[in-house]
Short mmCIF file of C-alpha atoms in Angstrom, two decimals:
data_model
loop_
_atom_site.label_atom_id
_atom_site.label_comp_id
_atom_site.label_asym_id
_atom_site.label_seq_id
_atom_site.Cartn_x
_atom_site.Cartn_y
_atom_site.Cartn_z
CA UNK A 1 -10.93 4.83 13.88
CA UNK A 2 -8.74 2.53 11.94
CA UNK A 3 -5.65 0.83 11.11
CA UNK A 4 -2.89 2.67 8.84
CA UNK A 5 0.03 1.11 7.85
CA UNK A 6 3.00 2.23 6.30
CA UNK A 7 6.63 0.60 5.45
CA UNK A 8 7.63 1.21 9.06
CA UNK A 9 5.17 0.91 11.24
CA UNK A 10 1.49 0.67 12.24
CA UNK A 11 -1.16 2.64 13.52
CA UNK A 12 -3.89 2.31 15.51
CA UNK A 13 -6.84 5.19 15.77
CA UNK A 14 -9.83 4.51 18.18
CA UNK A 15 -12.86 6.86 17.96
CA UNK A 16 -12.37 8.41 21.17
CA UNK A 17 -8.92 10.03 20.08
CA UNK A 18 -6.72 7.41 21.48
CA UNK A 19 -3.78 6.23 19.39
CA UNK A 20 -1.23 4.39 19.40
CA UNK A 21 1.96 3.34 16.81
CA UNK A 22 3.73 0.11 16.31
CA UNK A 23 7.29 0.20 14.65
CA UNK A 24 7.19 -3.26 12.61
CA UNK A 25 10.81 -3.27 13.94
CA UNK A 26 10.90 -5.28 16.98
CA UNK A 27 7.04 -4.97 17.21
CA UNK A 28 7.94 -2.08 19.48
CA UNK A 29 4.97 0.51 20.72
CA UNK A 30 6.53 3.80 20.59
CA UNK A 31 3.64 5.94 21.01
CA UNK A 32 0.27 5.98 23.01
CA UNK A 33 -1.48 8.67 23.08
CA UNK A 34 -5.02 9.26 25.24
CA UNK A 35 -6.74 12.07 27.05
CA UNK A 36 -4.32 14.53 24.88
CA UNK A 37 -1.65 13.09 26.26
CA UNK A 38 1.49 10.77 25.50
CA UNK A 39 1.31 7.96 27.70
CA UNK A 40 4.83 6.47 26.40
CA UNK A 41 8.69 7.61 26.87
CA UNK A 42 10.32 7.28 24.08
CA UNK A 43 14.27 9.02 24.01
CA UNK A 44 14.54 11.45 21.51
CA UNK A 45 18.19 9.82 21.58
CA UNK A 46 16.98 6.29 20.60
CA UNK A 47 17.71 4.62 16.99
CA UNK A 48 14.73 3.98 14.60
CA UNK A 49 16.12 3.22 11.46
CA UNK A 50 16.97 -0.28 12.96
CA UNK A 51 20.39 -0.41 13.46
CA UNK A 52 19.92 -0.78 17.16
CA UNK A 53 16.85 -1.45 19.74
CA UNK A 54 14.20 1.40 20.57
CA UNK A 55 15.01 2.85 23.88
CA UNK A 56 11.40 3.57 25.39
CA UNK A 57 8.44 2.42 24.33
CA UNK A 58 7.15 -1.15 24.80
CA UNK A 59 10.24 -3.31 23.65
CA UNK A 60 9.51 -7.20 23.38
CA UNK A 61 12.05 -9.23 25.43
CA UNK A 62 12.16 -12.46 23.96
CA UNK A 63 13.80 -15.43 24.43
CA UNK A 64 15.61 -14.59 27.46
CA UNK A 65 15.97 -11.51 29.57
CA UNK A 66 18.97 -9.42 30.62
CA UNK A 67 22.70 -11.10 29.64
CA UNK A 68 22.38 -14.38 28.32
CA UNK A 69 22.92 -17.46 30.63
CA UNK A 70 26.40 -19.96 30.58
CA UNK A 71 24.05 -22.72 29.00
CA UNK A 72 22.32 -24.04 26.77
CA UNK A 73 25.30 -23.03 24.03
CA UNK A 74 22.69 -21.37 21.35
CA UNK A 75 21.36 -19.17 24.84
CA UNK A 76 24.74 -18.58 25.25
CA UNK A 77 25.23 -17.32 22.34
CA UNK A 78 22.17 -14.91 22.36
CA UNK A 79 22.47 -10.65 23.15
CA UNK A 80 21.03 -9.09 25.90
CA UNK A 81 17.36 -9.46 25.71
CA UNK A 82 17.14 -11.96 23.15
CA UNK A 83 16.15 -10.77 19.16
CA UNK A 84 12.59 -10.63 19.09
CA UNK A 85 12.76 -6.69 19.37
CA UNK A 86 15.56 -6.54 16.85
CA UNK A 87 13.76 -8.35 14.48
CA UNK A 88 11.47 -7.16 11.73
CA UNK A 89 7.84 -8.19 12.34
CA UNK A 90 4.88 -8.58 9.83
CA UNK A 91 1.16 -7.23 10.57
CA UNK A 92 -0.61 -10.47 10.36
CA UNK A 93 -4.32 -9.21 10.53
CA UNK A 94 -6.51 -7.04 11.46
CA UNK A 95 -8.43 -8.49 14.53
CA UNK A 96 -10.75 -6.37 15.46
CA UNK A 97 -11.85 -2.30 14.17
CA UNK A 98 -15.03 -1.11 16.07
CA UNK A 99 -16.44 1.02 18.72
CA UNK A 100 -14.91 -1.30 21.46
CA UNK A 101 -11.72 -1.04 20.25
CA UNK A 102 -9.14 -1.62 17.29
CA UNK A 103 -7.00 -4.50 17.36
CA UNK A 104 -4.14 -6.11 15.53
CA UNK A 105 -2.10 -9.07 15.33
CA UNK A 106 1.62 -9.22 14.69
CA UNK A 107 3.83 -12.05 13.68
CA UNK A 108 7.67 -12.40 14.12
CA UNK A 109 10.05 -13.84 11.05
CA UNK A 110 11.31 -17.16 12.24
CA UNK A 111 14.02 -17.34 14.44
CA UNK A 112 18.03 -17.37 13.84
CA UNK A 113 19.03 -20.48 12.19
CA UNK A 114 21.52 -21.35 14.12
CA UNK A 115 19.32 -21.17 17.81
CA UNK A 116 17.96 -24.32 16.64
CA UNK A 117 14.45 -23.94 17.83
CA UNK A 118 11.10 -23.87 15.66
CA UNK A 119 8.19 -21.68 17.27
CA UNK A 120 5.60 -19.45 15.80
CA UNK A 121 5.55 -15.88 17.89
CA UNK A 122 2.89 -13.49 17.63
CA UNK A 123 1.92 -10.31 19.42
CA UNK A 124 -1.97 -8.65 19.78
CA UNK A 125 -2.02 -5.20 20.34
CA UNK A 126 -5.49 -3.70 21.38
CA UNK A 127 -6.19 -0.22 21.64
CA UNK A 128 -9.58 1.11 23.51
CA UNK A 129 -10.71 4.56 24.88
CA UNK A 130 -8.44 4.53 28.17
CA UNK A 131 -6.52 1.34 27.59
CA UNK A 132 -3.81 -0.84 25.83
CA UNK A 133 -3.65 -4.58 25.63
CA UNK A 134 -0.73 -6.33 24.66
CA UNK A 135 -0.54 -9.92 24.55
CA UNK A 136 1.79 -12.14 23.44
CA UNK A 137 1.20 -15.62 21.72
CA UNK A 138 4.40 -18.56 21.61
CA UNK A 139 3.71 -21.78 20.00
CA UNK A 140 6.26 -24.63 20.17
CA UNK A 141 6.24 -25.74 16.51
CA UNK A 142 8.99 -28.35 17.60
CA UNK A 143 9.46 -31.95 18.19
CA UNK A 144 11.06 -31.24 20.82
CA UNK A 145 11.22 -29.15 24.15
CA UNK A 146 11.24 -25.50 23.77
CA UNK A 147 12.07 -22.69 27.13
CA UNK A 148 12.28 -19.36 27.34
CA UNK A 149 11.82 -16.26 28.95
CA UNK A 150 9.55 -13.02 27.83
CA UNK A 151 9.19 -9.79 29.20
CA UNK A 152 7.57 -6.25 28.29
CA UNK A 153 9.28 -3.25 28.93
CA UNK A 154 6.81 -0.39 29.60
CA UNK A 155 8.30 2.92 29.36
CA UNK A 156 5.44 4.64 31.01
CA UNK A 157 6.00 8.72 30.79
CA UNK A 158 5.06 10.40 33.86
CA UNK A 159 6.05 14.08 34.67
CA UNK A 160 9.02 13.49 37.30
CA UNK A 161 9.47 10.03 38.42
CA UNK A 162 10.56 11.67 41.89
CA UNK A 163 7.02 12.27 42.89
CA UNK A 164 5.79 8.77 41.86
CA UNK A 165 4.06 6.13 43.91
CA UNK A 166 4.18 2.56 42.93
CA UNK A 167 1.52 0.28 44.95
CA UNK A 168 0.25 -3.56 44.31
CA UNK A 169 3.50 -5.40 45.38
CA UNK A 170 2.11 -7.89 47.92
CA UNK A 171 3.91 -8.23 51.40
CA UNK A 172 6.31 -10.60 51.41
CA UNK A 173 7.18 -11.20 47.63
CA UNK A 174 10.16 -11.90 46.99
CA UNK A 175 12.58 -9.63 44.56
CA UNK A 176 16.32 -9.47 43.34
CA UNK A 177 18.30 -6.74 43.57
CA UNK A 178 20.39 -6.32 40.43
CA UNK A 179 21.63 -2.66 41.46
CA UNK A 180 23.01 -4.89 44.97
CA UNK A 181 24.12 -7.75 42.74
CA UNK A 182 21.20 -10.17 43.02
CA UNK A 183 20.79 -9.80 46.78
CA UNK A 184 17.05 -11.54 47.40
CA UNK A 185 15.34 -9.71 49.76
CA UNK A 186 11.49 -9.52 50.80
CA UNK A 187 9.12 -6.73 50.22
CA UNK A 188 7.94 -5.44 53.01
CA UNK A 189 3.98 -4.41 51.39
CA UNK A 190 5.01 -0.57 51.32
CA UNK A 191 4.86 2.26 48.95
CA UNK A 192 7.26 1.71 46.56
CA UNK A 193 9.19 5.53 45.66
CA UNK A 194 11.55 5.79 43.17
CA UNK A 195 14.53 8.00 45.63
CA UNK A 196 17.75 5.49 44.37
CA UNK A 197 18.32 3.89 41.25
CA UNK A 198 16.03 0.79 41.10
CA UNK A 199 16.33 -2.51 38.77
CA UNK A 200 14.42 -5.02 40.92
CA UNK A 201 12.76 -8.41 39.77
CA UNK A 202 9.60 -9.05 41.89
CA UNK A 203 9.14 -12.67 41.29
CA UNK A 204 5.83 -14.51 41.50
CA UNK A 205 3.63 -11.18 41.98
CA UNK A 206 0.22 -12.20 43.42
CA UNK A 207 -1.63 -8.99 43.11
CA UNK A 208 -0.89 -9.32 39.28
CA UNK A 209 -1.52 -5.52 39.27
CA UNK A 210 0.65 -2.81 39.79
CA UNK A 211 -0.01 0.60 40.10
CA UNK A 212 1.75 4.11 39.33
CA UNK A 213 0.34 7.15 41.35
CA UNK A 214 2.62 9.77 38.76
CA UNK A 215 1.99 12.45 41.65
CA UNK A 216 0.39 15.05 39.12
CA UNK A 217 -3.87 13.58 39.16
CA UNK A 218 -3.20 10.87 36.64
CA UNK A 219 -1.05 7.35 36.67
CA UNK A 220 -1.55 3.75 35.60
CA UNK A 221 -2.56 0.17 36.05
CA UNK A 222 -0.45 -2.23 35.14
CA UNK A 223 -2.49 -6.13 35.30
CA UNK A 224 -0.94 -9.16 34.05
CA UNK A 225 -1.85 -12.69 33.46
CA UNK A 226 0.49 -15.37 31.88
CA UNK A 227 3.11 -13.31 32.92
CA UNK A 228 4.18 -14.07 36.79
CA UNK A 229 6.99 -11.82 37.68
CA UNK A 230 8.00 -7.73 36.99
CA UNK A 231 10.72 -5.82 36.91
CA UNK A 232 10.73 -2.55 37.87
CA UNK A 233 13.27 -0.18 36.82
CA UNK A 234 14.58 3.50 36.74
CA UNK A 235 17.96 3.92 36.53
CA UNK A 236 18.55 7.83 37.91
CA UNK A 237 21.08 10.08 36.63
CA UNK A 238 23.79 7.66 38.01
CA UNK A 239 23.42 5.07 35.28
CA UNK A 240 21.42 7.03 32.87
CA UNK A 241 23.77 9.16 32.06
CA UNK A 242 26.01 7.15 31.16
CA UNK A 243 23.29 4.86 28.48
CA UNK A 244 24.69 6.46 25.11
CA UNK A 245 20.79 6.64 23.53
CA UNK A 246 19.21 7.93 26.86
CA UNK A 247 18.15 11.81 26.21
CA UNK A 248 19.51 14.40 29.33
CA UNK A 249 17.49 13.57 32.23
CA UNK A 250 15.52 11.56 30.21
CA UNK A 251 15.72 9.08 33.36
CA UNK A 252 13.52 12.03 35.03
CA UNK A 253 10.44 11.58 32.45
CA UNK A 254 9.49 7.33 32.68
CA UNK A 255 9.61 4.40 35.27
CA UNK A 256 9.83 1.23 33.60
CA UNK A 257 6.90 -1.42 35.04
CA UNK A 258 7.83 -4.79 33.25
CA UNK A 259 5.52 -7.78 33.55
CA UNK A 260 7.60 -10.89 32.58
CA UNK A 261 8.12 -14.26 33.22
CA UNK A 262 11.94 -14.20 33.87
CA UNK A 263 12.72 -15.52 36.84
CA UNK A 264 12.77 -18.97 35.50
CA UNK A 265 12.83 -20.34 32.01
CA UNK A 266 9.23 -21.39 30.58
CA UNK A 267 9.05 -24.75 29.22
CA UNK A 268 6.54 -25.70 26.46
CA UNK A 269 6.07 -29.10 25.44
CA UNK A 270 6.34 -30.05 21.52
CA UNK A 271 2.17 -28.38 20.06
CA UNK A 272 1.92 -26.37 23.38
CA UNK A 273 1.13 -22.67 23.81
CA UNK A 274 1.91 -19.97 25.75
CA UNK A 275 -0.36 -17.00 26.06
CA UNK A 276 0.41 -14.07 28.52
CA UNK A 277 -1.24 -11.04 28.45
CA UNK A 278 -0.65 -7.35 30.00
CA UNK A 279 -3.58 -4.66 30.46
CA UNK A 280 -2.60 -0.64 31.01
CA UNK A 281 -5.01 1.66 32.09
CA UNK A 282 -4.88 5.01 32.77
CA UNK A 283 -6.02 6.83 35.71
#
């Protein structure tokens, strides 16, 4: 059991075996290993000396999500995703190092100058026998209004993403289809497989649970609370093979299960908090 720490990253040991590591770059998870096994997809492709995001893992999207919007002008002005996982973060504390679990809290440096907006963000990573808890913690620090979007993006490894079965979408929620150019469509409370390449936003999920049969006796629950929406994505050898820091058939090895809140902007009030929280389990 225990927390390590070195000038990269941190690590997390729980008395059952379970492990998992935390690049202080981006506050990105990049492993998790449990039952002997690694429960994260990392490409062996990606950048981690910094010069670019981690491609797997659990990258922090934060403040917006996907291309930046027309307006406001500092949004505008943002990259893909926001800098929160391009940003070097600080281990804050210790929270918690016992039989129950070990836990740790994260803090990001303060934002750009020139966004223009004052927040404190911070980021709780808890690691128990067959579990990992990340939640993320936004304070509006400002006099003023502060929005924003946030998003995880779970790289869950599973043997071949072609035998997969995703269930938990309720009947009738409503997603965008970015592979059909933001079509809206309804789901219709099926078995999601992943046959096509798939970058859907399921917004306002009611279940608040998804889960990932990985067609092999094993397979995850994602839950999420704060968070209202998730993005599920797997881009098949169509688009993957053409992402310069994807590994061959990397595409193959992970489906991404992304609990955000991203279909709108959230607004905090000048003093108020925002606290979302995401809880994967293994099967």
């Amino acid at each position: 059991m225990g927390v390590t720490q070195n000038e990269k990253s941190v690590t997390l040991n729980h008395e059952s075996g379970s492990s998992v590591e935390i690049q202080l770059y981006g506050a990105t998870v990049v492993s998790w290993k449990q039952g002997g096994k690694e429960r994260m997809f990392v490409s062996s492709k990606s950048a981690l000396d910094g010069s670019k995001p981690i491609r797997g893992g659990i990258p922090v999207v934060f403040p917006i999500f996907g291309p930046p919007p027309s307006s406001p002008p500092e949004y505008a002005a943002l990259k893909q995703h926001g800098f929160a996982r391009q940003q070097n973060w600080t281990l804050e504390s210790t929270v918690m190092d016992r039989p129950e679990g070990v836990s740790v809290r994260l803090r990001a440096p303060a934002p750009p100058s020139e966004f223009g907006h004052n927040y404190k963000l911070s980021y709780v990573v808890t690691l128990t026998a067959h579990q990992l808890s990340t939640d993320l913690h936004v304070v509006n620090e400002d006099n003023k209004e502060f929005i924003f979007q946030a998003l995880l993006h779970n790289y869950l490894a599973v043997p071949d993403v072609s035998k997969i079965k995703i269930t938990g979408l309720d009947k009738g929620v409503q997603y965008r289809d970015k592979i059909l150019d933001g079509k809206i469509d309804q789901w219709d409370g099926s078995t999601l497989v992943v046959d096509r390449p798939i970058d859907r936003v399921y917004q306002k999920v009611p279940s608040q649970e998804i889960k990932v049969d990985d067609g092999a006796g094993s397979g995850f629950a994602v839950r999420f609370k704060g968070f209202v929406d998730c993005t599920i994505w797997n881009p098949q050898e169509e688009t993957g093979s053409k992402i310069a820091d994807m590994e061959d058939k990397g595409w193959e090895r992970y489906v991404c299960i992304e609990p955000g809140y991203v279909k709108d902007f959230k607004s905090l009030a000048p003093g108020e908090e925002f606290l979302a929280q995401q809880v994967i389990t293994v099967l």
